Amino acid sequence: MHRDYRLQGLHLRTESNCSAVGQMLHRTLRYKGAEATPDPEEPDVLFDFRTDRAPASLPEDSRHVDTSEHCEIEIWRASDRMVLRREKTAIGIHPDTGVARGAINPDLPTAHARRRSPLFYLTTLSLAVLLRHHGWFPLHAAGVVRGEHGVLFPAGSGRGKSTAALSLVRDGWQCLSDDSVLLRSEDNQIRAYSYRPDFCVDPNMAAHF
């Protein structure tokens, strides 16, 4: 099964043999502002995540870059790809072809049901790498605008980005994006675009505002 999406003019496609994986891919891309659309053309970005293939071994020239703070995902870099690994799951990201091809642990989509799934973070990390190849650079920040002025609040999780942005929205500013924005170089300027259009706050925070 496959689904097609549009995000900032790019055509994204997801393919999977597992409905649970497909649903998680759908929720994650919609969360990031992608809009579902019927599009028969070749995609700019393809997520090919399957539970019936064995994780590929790391390329010989791979080196460990980092381990993400969320779900302990190992990030490896090779000459022609990035590789994300977690337990029995491995995703190879090929920027030149726009493909993220993964061997997914069948238990992964339902893991951590009360928190974001590791598959959510595997997908968002893969998307970030592939977007960079198309000139879009994700930044962990909230953004608001008023007239010709804009403010970005870059910070880690739980540091008050949404609270600061909501305070300005209550004071007449407009929301550009909560939690993450997309940066792009255009006409010798850096422009910021929405990457998550909706605020995501807990009920107590929502009631306060």
CSV table of N, CA and C in Angstrom, one decimal, residues 56-200:
chain,number,residue,atom,x,y,z
A,56,ALA,N,19.6,-4.3,7.0
A,56,ALA,CA,20.9,-4.4,6.2
A,56,ALA,C,22.0,-4.1,7.2
A,57,SER,N,23.2,-4.7,6.9
A,57,SER,CA,24.4,-4.4,7.7
A,57,SER,C,24.9,-3.0,7.3
A,58,LEU,N,25.7,-2.4,8.2
A,58,LEU,CA,26.2,-1.1,8.0
A,58,LEU,C,27.3,-1.2,6.9
A,59,PRO,N,27.4,-0.2,6.0
A,59,PRO,CA,28.5,-0.1,5.0
A,59,PRO,C,29.8,-0.1,5.7
A,60,GLU,N,30.8,-0.6,5.0
A,60,GLU,CA,32.2,-0.7,5.7
A,60,GLU,C,32.7,0.7,6.1
A,61,ASP,N,32.4,1.7,5.4
A,61,ASP,CA,32.9,3.1,5.7
A,61,ASP,C,32.1,3.8,6.7
A,62,SER,N,31.1,3.2,7.3
A,62,SER,CA,30.2,3.9,8.3
A,62,SER,C,31.0,4.3,9.5
A,63,ARG,N,30.5,5.5,10.0
A,63,ARG,CA,31.1,6.0,11.3
A,63,ARG,C,29.9,6.5,12.1
A,64,HIS,N,30.0,6.2,13.4
A,64,HIS,CA,28.9,6.6,14.3
A,64,HIS,C,28.9,8.1,14.6
A,65,VAL,N,27.8,8.8,14.3
A,65,VAL,CA,27.7,10.3,14.4
A,65,VAL,C,27.2,10.7,15.8
A,66,ASP,N,26.1,10.0,16.2
A,66,ASP,CA,25.4,10.5,17.4
A,66,ASP,C,24.3,9.4,17.8
A,67,THR,N,23.8,9.6,19.0
A,67,THR,CA,22.6,8.8,19.4
A,67,THR,C,21.6,9.8,19.9
A,68,SER,N,20.4,9.7,19.3
A,68,SER,CA,19.4,10.7,19.6
A,68,SER,C,18.9,10.6,21.0
A,69,GLU,N,18.5,11.7,21.6
A,69,GLU,CA,18.0,11.7,22.9
A,69,GLU,C,16.6,11.1,23.0
A,70,HIS,N,15.9,11.0,21.9
A,70,HIS,CA,14.6,10.4,21.9
A,70,HIS,C,14.8,8.9,21.4
A,71,CYS,N,14.4,8.0,22.2
A,71,CYS,CA,14.3,6.6,21.8
A,71,CYS,C,15.7,5.9,21.5
A,72,GLU,N,16.8,6.6,21.8
A,72,GLU,CA,18.1,6.1,21.6
A,72,GLU,C,18.4,5.5,20.2
A,73,ILE,N,18.1,6.3,19.2
A,73,ILE,CA,18.3,5.9,17.8
A,73,ILE,C,19.8,6.3,17.4
A,74,GLU,N,20.5,5.2,17.0
A,74,GLU,CA,21.9,5.4,16.6
A,74,GLU,C,21.9,6.0,15.2
A,75,ILE,N,22.7,7.1,15.0
A,75,ILE,CA,22.9,7.7,13.7
A,75,ILE,C,24.3,7.5,13.1
A,76,TRP,N,24.3,6.8,11.9
A,76,TRP,CA,25.6,6.5,11.3
A,76,TRP,C,25.7,7.2,10.0
A,77,ARG,N,26.9,7.6,9.6
A,77,ARG,CA,27.1,8.2,8.3
A,77,ARG,C,28.1,7.3,7.5
A,78,ALA,N,27.7,7.1,6.2
A,78,ALA,CA,28.6,6.5,5.2
A,78,ALA,C,28.8,7.4,4.0
A,79,SER,N,29.6,7.0,3.1
A,79,SER,CA,29.9,7.9,2.0
A,79,SER,C,28.6,8.2,1.1
A,80,ASP,N,27.7,7.3,1.0
A,80,ASP,CA,26.6,7.5,0.1
A,80,ASP,C,25.2,7.5,0.8
A,81,ARG,N,25.2,7.4,2.2
A,81,ARG,CA,23.9,7.3,2.9
A,81,ARG,C,24.1,7.7,4.4
A,82,MET,N,23.0,7.9,5.0
A,82,MET,CA,22.9,7.9,6.5
A,82,MET,C,22.1,6.7,6.9
A,83,VAL,N,22.4,6.2,8.0
A,83,VAL,CA,21.8,5.0,8.5
A,83,VAL,C,21.3,5.2,10.0
A,84,LEU,N,20.0,4.9,10.2
A,84,LEU,CA,19.4,5.0,11.5
A,84,LEU,C,19.2,3.6,12.0
A,85,ARG,N,19.6,3.3,13.3
A,85,ARG,CA,19.4,2.0,13.8
A,85,ARG,C,18.8,2.0,15.2
A,86,ARG,N,17.9,1.1,15.5
A,86,ARG,CA,17.4,0.9,16.8
A,86,ARG,C,17.0,-0.6,17.0
A,87,GLU,N,17.7,-1.3,17.8
A,87,GLU,CA,17.3,-2.7,18.0
A,87,GLU,C,17.2,-3.5,16.7
A,88,LYS,N,16.1,-4.0,16.3
A,88,LYS,CA,15.9,-4.8,15.1
A,88,LYS,C,15.4,-3.9,13.9
A,89,THR,N,15.6,-2.6,14.0
A,89,THR,CA,15.2,-1.7,12.9
A,89,THR,C,16.4,-1.0,12.4
A,90,ALA,N,16.4,-0.9,11.1
A,90,ALA,CA,17.5,-0.1,10.4
A,90,ALA,C,16.9,0.6,9.2
A,91,ILE,N,17.2,1.9,9.0
A,91,ILE,CA,16.7,2.7,7.9
A,91,ILE,C,17.9,3.3,7.2
A,92,GLY,N,18.1,3.0,5.9
A,92,GLY,CA,19.1,3.7,5.1
A,92,GLY,C,18.5,4.8,4.3
A,93,ILE,N,19.1,6.0,4.5
A,93,ILE,CA,18.6,7.3,3.9
A,93,ILE,C,19.6,7.6,2.8
A,94,HIS,N,19.1,7.7,1.6
A,94,HIS,CA,19.9,8.0,0.4
A,94,HIS,C,19.5,9.4,-0.2
A,95,PRO,N,20.2,10.5,0.2
A,95,PRO,CA,19.8,11.8,-0.2
A,95,PRO,C,19.8,12.0,-1.7
A,96,ASP,N,20.7,11.4,-2.4
A,96,ASP,CA,20.8,11.6,-3.9
A,96,ASP,C,19.6,11.1,-4.6
A,97,THR,N,19.0,10.1,-4.1
A,97,THR,CA,17.8,9.5,-4.8
A,97,THR,C,16.5,9.9,-4.0
A,98,GLY,N,16.6,10.5,-2.8
A,98,GLY,CA,15.4,10.9,-2.1
A,98,GLY,C,14.7,9.7,-1.5
A,99,VAL,N,15.4,8.6,-1.2
A,99,VAL,CA,14.7,7.4,-0.7
A,99,VAL,C,15.2,7.1,0.8
A,100,ALA,N,14.3,6.8,1.7
A,100,ALA,CA,14.5,6.3,3.0
A,100,ALA,C,14.0,4.8,3.0
A,101,ARG,N,14.8,3.8,3.0
A,101,ARG,CA,14.4,2.4,2.9
A,101,ARG,C,14.7,1.8,4.2
A,102,GLY,N,13.6,1.2,4.8
A,102,GLY,CA,13.8,0.7,6.2
A,102,GLY,C,13.3,-0.7,6.3
A,103,ALA,N,14.0,-1.4,7.2
A,103,ALA,CA,13.6,-2.7,7.7
A,103,ALA,C,13.1,-2.5,9.1
A,104,ILE,N,11.8,-2.6,9.3
A,104,ILE,CA,11.1,-2.2,10.6
A,104,ILE,C,10.8,-3.4,11.5
A,105,ASN,N,11.2,-3.4,12.7
A,105,ASN,CA,10.8,-4.4,13.7
A,105,ASN,C,9.3,-4.4,13.8
A,106,PRO,N,8.6,-5.5,13.6
A,106,PRO,CA,7.1,-5.6,13.6
A,106,PRO,C,6.5,-5.0,14.9
A,107,ASP,N,7.3,-5.1,16.0
A,107,ASP,CA,6.7,-4.7,17.3
A,107,ASP,C,6.9,-3.2,17.5
A,108,LEU,N,7.7,-2.5,16.6
A,108,LEU,CA,8.0,-1.1,16.8
A,108,LEU,C,6.8,-0.2,16.7
A,109,PRO,N,5.8,-0.3,15.7
A,109,PRO,CA,4.7,0.6,15.6
A,109,PRO,C,3.9,0.7,16.9
A,110,THR,N,3.8,-0.3,17.7
A,110,THR,CA,2.9,-0.3,18.9
A,110,THR,C,3.7,-0.1,20.1
A,111,ALA,N,5.1,0.1,20.0
A,111,ALA,CA,5.9,0.3,21.2
A,111,ALA,C,5.6,1.7,21.7
A,112,HIS,N,5.8,1.8,23.0
A,112,HIS,CA,5.7,3.1,23.7
A,112,HIS,C,4.3,3.8,23.3
A,113,ALA,N,3.3,3.1,23.5
A,113,ALA,CA,1.9,3.5,23.1
A,113,ALA,C,1.6,4.9,23.8
A,114,ARG,N,2.1,5.1,25.0
A,114,ARG,CA,1.7,6.3,25.7
A,114,ARG,C,2.6,7.5,25.4
A,115,ARG,N,3.6,7.2,24.6
A,115,ARG,CA,4.5,8.3,24.2
A,115,ARG,C,4.7,8.2,22.7
A,116,ARG,N,5.4,9.1,22.1
A,116,ARG,CA,5.6,9.0,20.6
A,116,ARG,C,6.4,7.7,20.3
A,117,SER,N,6.0,7.1,19.3
A,117,SER,CA,6.6,5.8,18.9
A,117,SER,C,8.0,6.1,18.4
A,118,PRO,N,9.0,5.2,18.6
A,118,PRO,CA,10.3,5.3,18.0
A,118,PRO,C,10.2,5.5,16.5
A,119,LEU,N,9.1,4.9,15.9
A,119,LEU,CA,9.0,5.1,14.4
A,119,LEU,C,8.7,6.5,14.0
A,120,PHE,N,8.0,7.2,15.0
A,120,PHE,CA,7.8,8.7,14.7
A,120,PHE,C,9.1,9.4,14.6
A,121,TYR,N,10.1,9.1,15.5
A,121,TYR,CA,11.4,9.8,15.4
A,121,TYR,C,12.2,9.3,14.3
A,122,LEU,N,12.1,8.0,14.0
A,122,LEU,CA,12.9,7.5,12.8
A,122,LEU,C,12.4,8.2,11.5
A,123,THR,N,11.1,8.4,11.4
A,123,THR,CA,10.5,9.1,10.2
A,123,THR,C,10.9,10.5,10.2
A,124,THR,N,10.8,11.3,11.3
A,124,THR,CA,11.1,12.7,11.3
A,124,THR,C,12.6,12.9,11.0
A,125,LEU,N,13.5,12.1,11.6
A,125,LEU,CA,14.9,12.2,11.3
A,125,LEU,C,15.2,11.9,9.8
A,126,SER,N,14.5,10.9,9.3
A,126,SER,CA,14.7,10.6,7.8
A,126,SER,C,14.3,11.7,7.0
A,127,LEU,N,13.1,12.3,7.3
A,127,LEU,CA,12.6,13.4,6.5
A,127,LEU,C,13.5,14.6,6.6
A,128,ALA,N,14.1,14.9,7.8
A,128,ALA,CA,15.0,16.0,7.9
A,128,ALA,C,16.2,15.9,7.0
A,129,VAL,N,16.7,14.7,6.9
A,129,VAL,CA,17.9,14.5,6.1
A,129,VAL,C,17.5,14.7,4.6
A,130,LEU,N,16.4,14.1,4.2
A,130,LEU,CA,16.0,14.2,2.8
A,130,LEU,C,15.6,15.6,2.4
A,131,LEU,N,14.9,16.4,3.3
A,131,LEU,CA,14.6,17.8,3.0
A,131,LEU,C,15.8,18.6,2.8
A,132,ARG,N,16.9,18.4,3.5
A,132,ARG,CA,18.1,19.2,3.4
A,132,ARG,C,18.6,19.1,1.9
A,133,HIS,N,18.5,17.9,1.3
A,133,HIS,CA,18.9,17.7,-0.1
A,133,HIS,C,18.2,18.6,-1.0
A,134,HIS,N,16.9,19.0,-0.7
A,134,HIS,CA,16.1,19.8,-1.5
A,134,HIS,C,16.2,21.3,-1.1
A,135,GLY,N,17.1,21.6,-0.2
A,135,GLY,CA,17.3,23.0,0.2
A,135,GLY,C,16.4,23.5,1.3
A,136,TRP,N,15.7,22.6,2.0
A,136,TRP,CA,14.9,22.9,3.2
A,136,TRP,C,15.6,22.4,4.4
A,137,PHE,N,15.8,23.3,5.4
A,137,PHE,CA,16.5,23.0,6.6
A,137,PHE,C,15.7,23.1,7.8
A,138,PRO,N,15.3,22.0,8.4
A,138,PRO,CA,14.4,22.0,9.7
A,138,PRO,C,15.2,22.6,10.8
A,139,LEU,N,14.5,23.4,11.6
A,139,LEU,CA,15.1,24.0,12.8
A,139,LEU,C,14.1,23.8,14.0
A,140,HIS,N,14.6,23.3,15.1
A,140,HIS,CA,13.8,23.0,16.3
A,140,HIS,C,13.5,24.4,16.9
A,141,ALA,N,12.3,25.0,16.5
A,141,ALA,CA,12.0,26.3,17.0
A,141,ALA,C,10.5,26.6,16.8
A,142,ALA,N,10.0,27.5,17.5
A,142,ALA,CA,8.6,28.0,17.3
A,142,ALA,C,8.8,29.3,16.6
A,143,GLY,N,7.8,29.7,15.8
A,143,GLY,CA,7.8,31.0,15.0
A,143,GLY,C,6.5,31.7,15.0
A,144,VAL,N,6.6,33.0,15.1
A,144,VAL,CA,5.4,33.9,15.0
A,144,VAL,C,5.7,35.1,14.2
A,145,VAL,N,4.7,35.7,13.6
A,145,VAL,CA,4.9,36.8,12.7
A,145,VAL,C,3.8,37.9,13.0
A,146,ARG,N,4.2,39.1,12.7
A,146,ARG,CA,3.3,40.2,12.7
A,146,ARG,C,3.7,41.3,11.8
A,147,GLY,N,2.9,41.5,10.7
A,147,GLY,CA,3.4,42.4,9.7
A,147,GLY,C,4.6,41.9,9.0
A,148,GLU,N,5.6,42.8,8.9
A,148,GLU,CA,6.9,42.4,8.3
A,148,GLU,C,7.9,41.8,9.2
A,149,HIS,N,7.5,41.6,10.5
A,149,HIS,CA,8.4,41.1,11.5
A,149,HIS,C,8.1,39.7,11.9
A,150,GLY,N,9.1,39.0,12.2
A,150,GLY,CA,9.0,37.6,12.7
A,150,GLY,C,9.9,37.3,13.8
A,151,VAL,N,9.6,36.4,14.7
A,151,VAL,CA,10.4,35.9,15.8
A,151,VAL,C,10.5,34.4,15.8
A,152,LEU,N,11.7,33.9,15.9
A,152,LEU,CA,11.9,32.5,16.1
A,152,LEU,C,12.4,32.2,17.5
A,153,PHE,N,11.9,31.1,18.1
A,153,PHE,CA,12.4,30.7,19.4
A,153,PHE,C,13.0,29.3,19.3
A,154,PRO,N,14.3,29.2,19.0
A,154,PRO,CA,15.0,27.9,19.0
A,154,PRO,C,15.3,27.5,20.4
A,155,ALA,N,15.0,26.2,20.7
A,155,ALA,CA,15.3,25.7,22.0
A,155,ALA,C,15.0,24.2,22.0
A,156,GLY,N,15.5,23.5,23.0
A,156,GLY,CA,15.3,22.1,23.1
A,156,GLY,C,13.8,21.8,23.6
A,157,SER,N,13.5,20.5,23.7
A,157,SER,CA,12.1,20.2,24.1
A,157,SER,C,11.9,20.6,25.6
A,158,GLY,N,10.7,21.1,25.9
A,158,GLY,CA,10.3,21.5,27.2
A,158,GLY,C,11.0,22.8,27.7
A,159,ARG,N,11.5,23.6,26.8
A,159,ARG,CA,12.2,24.8,27.2
A,159,ARG,C,11.3,26.1,27.1
A,160,GLY,N,10.1,25.9,26.7
A,160,GLY,CA,9.2,27.0,26.7
A,160,GLY,C,8.9,27.7,25.3
A,161,LYS,N,9.3,27.0,24.2
A,161,LYS,CA,9.1,27.6,22.9
A,161,LYS,C,7.6,27.9,22.7
A,162,SER,N,6.7,26.9,22.9
A,162,SER,CA,5.3,27.1,22.7
A,162,SER,C,4.7,28.1,23.6
A,163,THR,N,5.1,28.1,24.9
A,163,THR,CA,4.6,29.1,25.8
A,163,THR,C,4.9,30.5,25.4
A,164,ALA,N,6.2,30.7,24.9
A,164,ALA,CA,6.6,32.1,24.4
A,164,ALA,C,5.8,32.5,23.2
A,165,ALA,N,5.6,31.5,22.3
A,165,ALA,CA,4.9,31.8,21.0
A,165,ALA,C,3.4,32.1,21.3
A,166,LEU,N,2.8,31.3,22.2
A,166,LEU,CA,1.4,31.5,22.6
A,166,LEU,C,1.2,32.9,23.3
A,167,SER,N,2.2,33.3,24.1
A,167,SER,CA,2.1,34.6,24.7
A,167,SER,C,2.0,35.7,23.7
A,168,LEU,N,2.8,35.6,22.6
A,168,LEU,CA,2.8,36.6,21.6
A,168,LEU,C,1.5,36.5,20.7
A,169,VAL,N,1.0,35.3,20.5
A,169,VAL,CA,-0.2,35.1,19.7
A,169,VAL,C,-1.4,35.8,20.5
A,170,ARG,N,-1.4,35.6,21.8
A,170,ARG,CA,-2.4,36.2,22.6
A,170,ARG,C,-2.3,37.8,22.5
A,171,ASP,N,-1.1,38.3,22.2
A,171,ASP,CA,-0.9,39.7,22.1
A,171,ASP,C,-1.0,40.2,20.6
A,172,GLY,N,-1.6,39.4,19.7
A,172,GLY,CA,-1.9,39.8,18.4
A,172,GLY,C,-1.0,39.3,17.3
A,173,TRP,N,0.0,38.5,17.6
A,173,TRP,CA,0.9,38.0,16.6
A,173,TRP,C,0.2,36.8,16.0
A,174,GLN,N,0.7,36.3,14.8
A,174,GLN,CA,0.1,35.1,14.1
A,174,GLN,C,1.1,34.0,14.2
A,175,CYS,N,0.6,32.8,14.4
A,175,CYS,CA,1.5,31.6,14.5
A,175,CYS,C,2.0,31.2,13.1
A,176,LEU,N,3.3,31.1,13.0
A,176,LEU,CA,3.9,30.5,11.8
A,176,LEU,C,4.1,29.0,11.9
A,177,SER,N,4.6,28.6,13.0
A,177,SER,CA,4.9,27.1,13.2
A,177,SER,C,5.2,26.9,14.7
A,178,ASP,N,4.7,25.8,15.2
A,178,ASP,CA,5.1,25.4,16.6
A,178,ASP,C,6.1,24.3,16.6
A,179,ASP,N,7.1,24.4,17.4
A,179,ASP,CA,8.1,23.4,17.7
A,179,ASP,C,9.2,23.2,16.6
A,180,SER,N,8.8,23.4,15.3
A,180,SER,CA,9.8,23.3,14.3
A,180,SER,C,9.4,24.1,13.1
A,181,VAL,N,10.4,24.7,12.4
A,181,VAL,CA,10.2,25.6,11.2
A,181,VAL,C,11.1,25.1,10.1
A,182,LEU,N,10.8,25.4,8.9
A,182,LEU,CA,11.7,25.1,7.8
A,182,LEU,C,12.4,26.4,7.3
A,183,LEU,N,13.7,26.4,7.2
A,183,LEU,CA,14.5,27.5,6.7
A,183,LEU,C,14.9,27.2,5.2
A,184,ARG,N,14.9,28.3,4.4
A,184,ARG,CA,15.3,28.1,3.0
A,184,ARG,C,16.0,29.4,2.5
A,185,SER,N,17.0,29.3,1.8
A,185,SER,CA,17.7,30.4,1.2
A,185,SER,C,17.1,30.8,-0.1
A,186,GLU,N,16.6,32.1,-0.1
A,186,GLU,CA,15.9,32.6,-1.3
A,186,GLU,C,16.3,34.1,-1.5
A,187,ASP,N,16.7,34.4,-2.7
A,187,ASP,CA,17.1,35.8,-3.0
A,187,ASP,C,18.0,36.5,-2.0
A,188,ASN,N,19.1,35.7,-1.7
A,188,ASN,CA,20.1,36.2,-0.7
A,188,ASN,C,19.5,36.5,0.7
A,189,GLN,N,18.4,35.8,1.0
A,189,GLN,CA,17.8,35.9,2.3
A,189,GLN,C,17.5,34.5,2.8
A,190,ILE,N,17.4,34.4,4.2
A,190,ILE,CA,16.9,33.2,4.8
A,190,ILE,C,15.5,33.4,5.2
A,191,ARG,N,14.6,32.6,4.6
A,191,ARG,CA,13.1,32.7,4.9
A,191,ARG,C,12.7,31.5,5.7
A,192,ALA,N,11.8,31.7,6.6
A,192,ALA,CA,11.2,30.7,7.5
A,192,ALA,C,9.8,30.3,7.1
A,193,TYR,N,9.5,29.0,7.0
A,193,TYR,CA,8.2,28.5,6.6
A,193,TYR,C,7.7,27.6,7.7
A,194,SER,N,6.4,27.4,7.6
A,194,SER,CA,5.7,26.5,8.6
A,194,SER,C,6.1,25.1,8.4
A,195,TYR,N,6.4,24.4,9.5
A,195,TYR,CA,6.7,23.0,9.4
A,195,TYR,C,5.7,22.2,10.3
A,196,ARG,N,5.1,22.9,11.2
A,196,ARG,CA,4.0,22.2,12.0
A,196,ARG,C,3.0,23.3,12.4
A,197,PRO,N,1.9,23.3,11.6
A,197,PRO,CA,0.9,24.5,11.7
A,197,PRO,C,0.1,24.6,13.0
A,198,ASP,N,0.0,23.5,13.7
A,198,ASP,CA,-0.9,23.5,14.9
A,198,ASP,C,0.0,23.5,16.2
A,199,PHE,N,-0.5,24.2,17.2
A,199,PHE,CA,0.1,24.1,18.5
A,199,PHE,C,-0.2,22.8,19.2
A,200,CYS,N,0.8,22.2,19.9
A,200,CYS,CA,0.6,21.0,20.6
A,200,CYS,C,1.0,21.3,22.1
